[in-house]
Backbone as a ProteinNet text record, in pm:
[ID]
protein_1_A
[PRIMARY]
CLDPRADSLGAILRELPCLSSRCYMDWFLDWPADTMVEIARGSLGSLAKGMDPAQLECLLSECGQMHLATNKLVAESMNLWHREVNHIMFPSFVDVLKVARTLLLEERKTVDARL
[TERTIARY]
737.3	732.1	607.5	530.9	409.6	437.7	406.8	422.4	292.4	297.4	173.3	106.3	180.9	123.3	58.4	79.5	28.9	-122.7	-186	-331.2	-371.6	-281	-314.8	-309.5	-252.3	-239.6	-376.1	-472.4	-606.3	-668.2	-651.7	-707	-638.5	-508.3	-434.8	-478.2	-494.7	-536.9	-679.7	-764.5	-901.1	-898.4	-808.6	-797.1	-729.7	-634.9	-558.1	-564.6	-680.2	-696.6	-598.6	-541.4	-447.6	-323.5	-293.7	-176.2	-192.2	-314.8	-335.8	-386.7	-447	-503.2	-405	-288	-185.9	-238.7	-336.7	-392.5	-351.2	-297.7	-254.2	-274.6	-272	-278.5	-146.5	-88.9	37.3	8.1	15.2	-12.7	113.6	227.1	354	395.8	376.6	417.4	556.9	626.1	757.7	744.3	836.5	839.5	925.7	879.4	961.6	1083.8	1191.1	1315.9	1298.4	1217.3	1201.5	1132	1043.2	980.1	1083.4	1171.8	1276	1373.4	1398.9	1486	1421.9	1292.1	1223.5	1219.1	1202.9	1205.8	1344.6	1447.2	1584.8	1609.8	1555.1	1571	1511.6	1396.1	1333.9	1413.3	1473	1547.8	1688.2	1754.4	1894	1910.2	1800.9	1808.5	1868	1845.5	1898.9	2051.2	2110.4	2256.4	2315.6	2229.7	2275.2	2352.2	2335.4	2404.3	2555.8	2615.7	2759.3	2801.9	2706.3	2737.9	2720.2	2808.6	2798.8	2665.7	2581.9	2452.1	2463.9	2568.8	2587.2	2613.8	2690.8	2717.4	2590.3	2509.6	2383.4	2292.6	2280	2195	2246.8	2377.7	2438.3	2404.1	2415.5	2382.5	2236.1	2147.9	2005	1971.7	2035.6	2014.2	2058.3	2168	2216.9	2117.4	2045.6	1944	1835.5	1791.6	1692.3	1747.2	1872.1	1934.4	1956.1	1990.4	2010.3	1881.4	1769.6	1641.2	1609.3	1631.5	1606.3	1696.5	1822.7	1915.9	1873.4	1824.5	1778.8	1656.8	1563.5	1446.4	1487.6	1588.2	1636.2	1695.5	1774.1	1832.6	1725.9	1621.1	1511.8	1443.7	1419.3	1356.6	1444.3	1575.2	1667.4	1665.9	1660.3	1655.9	1527.7	1415	1287.8	1295	1355.7	1368.9	1463	1570	1669.6	1616.3	1551.3	1506.2	1360.6	1291.5	1150.7	1062.4	1084.5	1001.1	887.5	772.9	655.8	656.1	699	688.6	821.2	863.6	983.8	966.7	967	934	1047.6	1065.8	1148	1047.9	1047.5	946.1	1000.5	912.2	946.8	1026.2	987.5	1066.2	1212.4	1239.8	1378.6	1458	1397.8	1463.7	1488.8	1391.9	1406.5	1516.5	1527	1635	1771.6	1784.1	1910	1941.7	1840.2	1861.9	1906.7	1852.5	1894.7	2041.9	2084.7	2226	2312.7	2269.8	2345.7	2356	2248	2247.6	2346.4	2344.6	2436.3	2581	2610.3	2747.1	2791.1	2701.7	2735.7	2762.4	2682.3	2703.2	2835.7	2869.8	2997.4	3114.8	3103.9	3210.9	3224.1	3112.2	3115.3	3185	3156.6	3222	3372.2	3412	3554.7	3623.3	3560.4	3619.1	3625.6	3519.3	3516.9	3624.2	3647	3749.2	3889.1	3910.3	4040.9	4065.9	3957.8	3972.4	3999.1
-657.6	-577.1	-617.2	-521.1	-547.7	-532.1	-634.9	-630.5	-578.8	-466.6	-411.1	-505.2	-601.7	-696.4	-815.6	-829.5	-946.6	-939.6	-1056	-1063.9	-1028.8	-1053.7	-1030.4	-882.6	-797.7	-656.1	-592.4	-619.6	-562.5	-604.1	-730.1	-780.3	-712.8	-696	-631.3	-485.9	-416	-275.8	-261.9	-360.3	-355.8	-379	-464.1	-490	-374.8	-308.7	-199.9	-76	-8.5	106.9	220.7	223.3	331.1	324.5	206.5	194.1	274.2	284.2	358	499.8	527.3	659.9	754.4	701.9	778.7	832.2	765.1	798.9	689.1	726.8	626	676.7	584.3	618.7	579.2	667.2	641.8	589.7	456.9	395.1	378.4	415.1	391.5	513.9	507.6	616.3	587.6	690.2	669.5	585.1	493.7	411.6	483.7	496.8	562.1	477.1	544.3	474.8	373.1	405.7	310.9	182.9	192.8	73.1	-12.6	52.2	-21.7	-86.8	-20.7	-78.7	-206	-202.8	-320.4	-433.8	-398.7	-500.6	-562.8	-478.9	-529.3	-615.7	-575.9	-654.5	-795.2	-802.3	-931.7	-1016.6	-951.1	-1023.3	-1060.5	-970.4	-991.5	-1029.8	-1027.4	-1052	-1186.5	-1287.1	-1419.6	-1422.7	-1322.7	-1313.9	-1252.8	-1209.4	-1139.7	-1230.5	-1361.7	-1456.1	-1435.2	-1401.9	-1379.8	-1241.8	-1156.2	-1021.8	-921.7	-825.3	-719.1	-645.2	-630.7	-563.5	-421.9	-350.3	-214	-217.7	-316.8	-330.8	-366.5	-455.1	-493	-371.6	-292	-172.6	-74.3	-62.2	25.6	-23.9	-154.8	-214.2	-190.8	-213.8	-195.1	-48.7	40.6	184.3	224.7	167	197.6	152.6	43.9	-1.4	105.4	164	271.6	394.5	430.1	546.9	523.9	400.8	367.1	391.1	351.9	370.3	519.6	598.6	742.9	808.3	767.3	823.5	787.7	666	623.7	704.1	726.2	808.7	949.4	1003.8	1138.2	1141.2	1039.6	1032.8	1018.4	942.6	927.5	1062.9	1137.3	1269.5	1363	1359.7	1442.6	1401.2	1270.4	1221.3	1264.6	1260	1302.7	1448.9	1531.8	1674	1694.4	1617.4	1632.2	1586	1469.3	1410.5	1439.4	1508.9	1547	1425.2	1322	1202.4	1214.1	1159.4	1170.6	1070.3	947.5	842.3	768.3	746.9	668.7	613.1	482.4	422.9	338.5	346	249.9	154.9	34.3	-58.5	-145.2	-187.3	-270.4	-394.8	-467.2	-585.5	-553.2	-433.1	-394.3	-388.5	-333.8	-324.7	-464.3	-552.9	-689.7	-761.3	-734.9	-795	-749.2	-622.5	-571.3	-641.1	-661	-730.8	-875.2	-940.5	-1078.1	-1082.1	-986	-979.4	-952.9	-859.5	-828.3	-951	-1023.4	-1143.6	-1247	-1267.4	-1362.2	-1321.9	-1192.5	-1144.9	-1159	-1128.7	-1142.4	-1288.2	-1378.4	-1520.5	-1570.1	-1525.1	-1562.8	-1511	-1386.3	-1328.9	-1402.2	-1438.7	-1511	-1646.1	-1715.5	-1843.3	-1824.2	-1717.1	-1688.4	-1662.6	-1582.5	-1550.9	-1677.2	-1757.5	-1880.5	-1977.6	-1982.5	-2073	-2031.8	-1902	-1852.5	-1879.4	-1893.4	-1915.4	-2057.3
-945.6	-1066.6	-1145	-1186.1	-1262.4	-1411.3	-1487.1	-1632.4	-1692.1	-1766.1	-1822	-1922.1	-1974.2	-2070.1	-2001.7	-1872.6	-1799.9	-1784.7	-1793.5	-1775.4	-1632.7	-1539.4	-1398.6	-1359.1	-1443.7	-1409.9	-1382.9	-1468.9	-1451	-1318.5	-1283.2	-1156.8	-1038.3	-1047.4	-938.4	-924.2	-1035.5	-1029.7	-978.5	-1006.6	-951.7	-800.9	-753.9	-610.5	-536.7	-603	-541.1	-629.7	-632.9	-723	-694.7	-575	-543.7	-631.4	-688.1	-775.2	-903.9	-953	-1077	-1054.8	-939.6	-915.6	-846.8	-806.3	-735.5	-602.1	-548.4	-418.1	-322	-209.4	-114	27.1	119.2	260.4	323.4	398.1	464.2	605.1	621.4	750.3	833	778	844.8	923.9	1052.4	1140.5	1192.4	1235.7	1294.7	1420.6	1437.4	1557.8	1659.6	1782.5	1885.2	1919.1	1958.4	1990.3	2101.2	2202.4	2313.2	2268.6	2169.9	2114.9	2043.2	1967.5	1896.5	1994.5	2104.9	2208.2	2263.2	2288.3	2342	2239.7	2113.1	2007.8	2001.1	2009.3	2009.8	2132.4	2246.1	2369.1	2349.6	2287	2262	2164.4	2064.8	1963	2007.8	2078.3	2117.4	2263.9	2339.5	2483.2	2521.3	2436.9	2469.3	2461.9	2398.5	2390.7	2516.6	2607.8	2728.4	2822.8	2807.4	2895.7	2885.2	2996	2998.6	2951.9	2924.4	2875.4	2989.7	2995.5	3095	3073.9	3176.8	3161.9	3104.8	3142	3089.2	2939	2893.8	2750	2674.5	2733.9	2669.9	2655.7	2761.2	2754.7	2650.2	2640	2539	2398.5	2376.9	2247.6	2212.8	2308.6	2284.6	2257	2330.2	2308.8	2167.6	2122.9	1987.5	1881.1	1906.8	1811.5	1794.3	1904.5	1897.3	1828	1858	1795.4	1646.1	1609.4	1468.8	1390.5	1449.6	1381.6	1365.4	1469.8	1460.8	1355.6	1352.2	1253.8	1111.8	1093.1	960.5	919	1011.4	979.8	939.8	1008.2	975.5	834.8	801.4	666.9	559	588.2	492.1	468.9	576.1	562.7	479.7	504.2	425.3	279.2	253.3	115.1	45.8	119.6	61.1	19.7	103.5	70	-47.7	-52.4	-158	-292.8	-294.4	-420.8	-450.9	-365.2	-384.7	-411.5	-333	-342.9	-242.6	-279.5	-193.5	-78.9	-103.9	-3.7	6.6	125.9	153.3	294.1	310	438.9	493.4	622.8	695.1	756.5	713.3	760.5	872.6	957.2	1071	1030.7	922.6	885.5	855.1	803.2	777.3	906.8	1011.3	1141	1197.4	1183.6	1231.8	1154.8	1024.2	945	994.8	1028.7	1083.2	1215	1297.8	1424.6	1402.4	1299.9	1269.6	1231.1	1149	1109.7	1232.3	1316.8	1438.5	1528.2	1540.9	1623.4	1568.5	1437.3	1373.9	1396.8	1378.2	1398.6	1543.7	1635.8	1777.4	1814.7	1762	1790.8	1732.8	1612.3	1550.8	1632.9	1677.3	1759.2	1891.6	1949.8	2076.6	2059.4	1948.3	1920.1	1904.1	1835.5	1816.1	1948.7	2033.5	2164.6	2250.6	2250.5	2329.8	2282.9	2150.8	2097.4	2141.7	2159.7	2203.6	2351	2427.9	2572	2598.4
[MASK]
+++++++++++++++++++++++++++++++++++++++++++++++++++++++++++++++++++++++++++++++++++++++++++++++++++++++++++++++++++

């Protein structure tokens, strides 16, 4: 959050003139689902030990579909609220994968404890 009373505001606006001129470049392109699947494979692949390969592929495929569905919802929101920019950023997807990984590991511990 930028405080208009802060001394650093002027320096920030000089470094990033697009903040005050309302001119920006959209460098964020949609990520293809297959790319998201490969990213998920890299992040969740170590959990594959002891997992049915078909289940793993289903999980990875869902990661790609989740990203496409989120992009669709963002586009619908942009049309509904008439906003100019709304991004799904790569770090957000990685954060979701971290949560999924944590949940999968917890579930695996629970199942192993029951056996």
